[in-house]
Amino acid sequence: MSALVVESESFSYSVHYSARRRSVALQIKQGQLTVRAPLGYGLADVKTLVEQKQLWILKHLQQSAAQLKPDWLALQQVPLLGTMLTLELRRAVKSSVDLCNDRLVVTVSCRTQASDYNNRVQALLQQWYKTQAVNWFTERVGYWQNRMQLKAADLVIGNWRTKWGYCKNTAQLGFNWRLLMAPAWVADYVVVHELAHLKHLNHSPRFWQLVAEHYPQAEQAKIWLRQHQYELEL
Ligand SMILES: [Zn+2]
């Protein structure tokens, strides 16, 4: 039995070949898609099948991931770049989010109705993460572009469902604020990845070579993101 990983536009999946299989099957477990195929079934055919079933797959991937997502509010903690912050919820006149050592104090305005409470906490947290992301990515892009001898034009922090970052041909870089819920070494990989696109605006072998040159843990970071992406949600 052998397995390989295929990256499609909006998700990656693994293909397992087995001599005992007679037909192809799509399996979604733990927020991940596995294609089980008989030996000799062409990879091009697997890709066509996945493309045809894309809507069904996306729907089930989302459902499966939603079940896995940790309930951060109930756990009373949230991750920040590899450390776990204790979440403290309070009520006061004015809403705010304050970090005191490893405690993140979220204050919700008294005017917020009980039915809106969780949504309000999530919105406040997301806003806070975005602000942290602007600072962190500005610093990391500065650090890595010196080392890689490359220069980005500007930086955008976004809220996307299916991408961690982007690099435009105007040299604008974009990063998903959710990466701040990942360990710093994983978010750093995305910085190196997008900066490398300033030189190669594709995923050619030369692009991956440049990434690996500056970031030897790139492969582990990609695997980490694939396995933990559902945790990076509020
Ligand atoms: Zn890329």
XYZ file of C-alpha atoms and ligand atoms in Angstrom:
235
model
C 0.000 0.000 0.000
C 1.347 3.427 -0.916
C 0.078 6.935 -0.255
C 0.681 10.252 -1.920
C -0.512 13.752 -1.212
C -2.202 15.861 -3.875
C -2.694 19.623 -3.496
C -5.842 20.907 -5.173
C -7.021 24.525 -5.392
C -8.759 24.667 -2.021
C -7.729 21.513 -0.120
C -5.167 18.748 -0.180
C -5.866 15.049 0.056
C -4.033 11.755 0.117
C -4.412 8.891 -2.328
C -3.960 5.335 -1.069
C -3.470 2.503 -3.536
C -4.274 -1.030 -2.545
C -4.095 -4.302 -4.449
C -7.166 -5.554 -2.604
C -9.477 -2.788 -3.788
C -11.847 -3.208 -6.714
C -13.268 0.328 -6.901
C -12.477 3.919 -5.957
C -13.831 5.393 -2.739
C -13.749 8.893 -1.252
C -13.445 8.976 2.517
C -13.734 12.028 4.755
C -12.480 11.633 8.296
C -11.127 14.143 10.821
C -11.595 16.986 8.360
C -9.447 15.303 5.705
C -10.133 13.614 2.392
C -8.581 10.275 1.507
C -9.072 8.647 -1.879
C -8.783 4.844 -1.836
C -8.093 3.379 -5.255
C -7.181 0.015 -6.780
C -3.624 -0.432 -8.049
C -3.316 0.809 -11.601
C -6.021 3.447 -11.296
C -4.482 6.574 -12.858
C -3.731 9.655 -10.801
C -5.232 11.815 -13.562
C -8.505 9.887 -13.124
C -8.361 10.454 -9.369
C -7.946 14.194 -9.958
C -10.869 14.266 -12.400
C -13.073 12.401 -9.933
C -12.171 14.783 -7.095
C -12.862 17.761 -9.337
C -16.277 16.399 -10.312
C -17.179 15.764 -6.672
C -15.686 19.012 -5.402
C -18.934 20.546 -4.072
C -19.846 17.393 -2.197
C -16.306 17.106 -0.821
C -16.142 20.731 0.340
C -19.498 20.441 2.097
C -18.444 17.307 3.970
C -14.965 18.602 4.747
C -16.550 21.642 6.380
C -19.021 19.543 8.357
C -16.287 17.191 9.493
C -13.974 20.065 10.455
C -16.743 21.858 12.360
C -17.090 18.805 14.623
C -13.351 18.803 15.292
C -13.018 22.499 15.985
C -12.177 23.090 19.638
C -14.760 25.189 21.461
C -12.271 27.820 22.607
C -14.854 29.819 24.539
C -15.949 26.774 26.522
C -12.323 25.730 27.066
C -11.607 29.275 28.273
C -8.370 29.465 26.359
C -7.073 30.572 22.962
C -3.744 29.857 21.231
C -1.375 32.651 20.206
C 1.763 31.770 18.211
C 2.409 28.574 20.149
C 1.414 29.686 23.643
C -1.967 29.153 25.255
C -3.686 32.217 26.698
C -6.267 31.896 29.436
C -9.506 33.504 28.366
C -11.266 35.657 30.931
C -14.695 37.031 30.104
C -16.075 40.086 31.854
C -18.944 42.523 31.607
C -18.466 46.291 31.869
C -19.694 49.548 30.382
C -17.306 49.430 27.430
C -16.075 46.467 25.353
C -12.325 45.828 25.208
C -9.668 43.125 24.882
C -6.553 43.325 27.059
C -3.596 40.999 27.300
C -2.077 40.766 30.804
C 0.805 38.253 30.741
C -0.848 35.034 29.578
C -4.399 36.123 30.394
C -6.568 37.557 27.662
C -9.344 39.597 29.248
C -12.338 40.100 26.978
C -14.784 42.668 28.296
C -18.209 42.725 26.706
C -20.374 45.817 26.962
C -23.383 45.512 29.291
C -25.588 46.621 26.400
C -24.848 43.376 24.523
C -27.847 41.066 24.818
C -27.366 37.536 26.091
C -28.377 36.076 22.704
C -25.576 38.063 21.005
C -22.985 37.402 23.673
C -20.939 34.621 22.019
C -20.957 36.361 18.637
C -19.772 39.556 20.287
C -16.910 37.763 22.088
C -15.850 36.173 18.796
C -15.970 39.491 16.951
C -13.896 41.196 19.662
C -11.366 38.357 19.629
C -11.090 38.378 15.841
C -10.487 42.135 15.872
C -7.780 41.664 18.493
C -6.080 38.877 16.500
C -6.103 41.057 13.381
C -4.335 43.878 15.220
C -1.738 41.426 16.568
C -1.348 40.014 13.047
C -0.541 43.435 11.556
C 2.270 43.918 14.082
C 3.628 40.388 13.938
C 3.633 40.019 10.145
C 5.149 43.493 9.677
C 8.034 42.449 11.916
C 8.481 38.994 10.349
C 8.286 40.243 6.744
C 10.975 42.809 7.665
C 13.175 40.080 9.141
C 12.782 37.573 6.296
C 13.054 40.019 3.427
C 16.461 41.099 4.781
C 17.623 37.502 4.922
C 16.195 36.603 1.522
C 17.240 39.875 -0.149
C 13.710 40.498 -1.404
C 11.352 43.431 -0.938
C 7.568 43.400 -0.531
C 5.570 46.498 -1.512
C 2.868 46.356 1.152
C 1.084 43.995 3.495
C -2.589 43.129 3.959
C -4.143 41.100 6.777
C -7.258 39.232 5.703
C -9.977 36.855 6.779
C -10.196 34.074 4.189
C -11.714 30.606 4.321
C -9.369 28.811 1.968
C -5.987 30.504 1.915
C -3.218 31.344 4.367
C -1.593 34.027 2.298
C -0.960 35.410 -1.161
C 1.572 37.356 -3.204
C 0.357 39.620 -6.012
C 2.408 40.660 -9.018
C 2.389 44.174 -7.511
C 4.544 42.653 -4.691
C 1.682 43.039 -2.234
C 1.645 40.256 0.363
C -1.476 39.073 2.182
C -1.690 36.961 5.346
C -4.613 35.321 7.115
C -5.018 36.528 10.715
C -5.829 32.905 11.717
C -2.134 32.087 11.369
C -1.637 33.808 14.733
C -3.497 30.855 16.253
C -0.734 28.572 14.877
C 2.777 28.186 16.339
C 5.193 30.951 15.251
C 7.380 28.540 13.245
C 4.343 27.594 11.130
C 3.298 31.222 10.505
C 6.939 31.998 9.642
C 6.831 29.347 6.924
C 3.921 31.192 5.258
C 5.967 34.429 5.353
C 8.918 32.725 3.624
C 6.537 31.052 1.139
C 4.886 34.336 0.091
C 8.207 36.210 -0.044
C 9.639 33.474 -2.293
C 6.784 34.223 -4.719
C 8.344 37.671 -5.270
C 11.029 35.799 -7.196
C 8.959 32.917 -8.624
C 5.249 33.662 -9.059
C 4.429 29.933 -9.321
C 4.965 26.639 -7.485
C 7.805 25.417 -9.708
C 10.662 23.253 -8.391
C 12.842 26.406 -8.300
C 10.260 28.088 -6.076
C 10.249 25.159 -3.598
C 14.046 25.079 -3.692
C 14.178 28.753 -2.663
C 11.685 28.112 0.172
C 13.653 25.080 1.437
C 16.929 27.004 1.268
C 15.642 29.613 3.700
C 13.200 27.443 5.619
C 14.238 23.794 6.044
C 11.117 23.038 8.177
C 8.793 24.032 5.288
C 7.577 20.450 4.750
C 6.735 19.976 8.468
C 4.936 23.325 8.516
C 2.782 22.316 5.525
C 1.873 19.060 7.254
C 1.092 20.912 10.499
C -1.270 23.286 8.680
C -3.017 20.423 6.919
C -3.561 18.526 10.164
C -4.480 21.458 12.404
C -6.258 23.927 10.125
C -9.612 23.284 11.811
C -8.152 24.440 15.155
C -7.389 27.879 13.731
C -10.969 29.089 14.074
C -12.625 31.011 16.851
Zn 2.197 29.748 -3.061
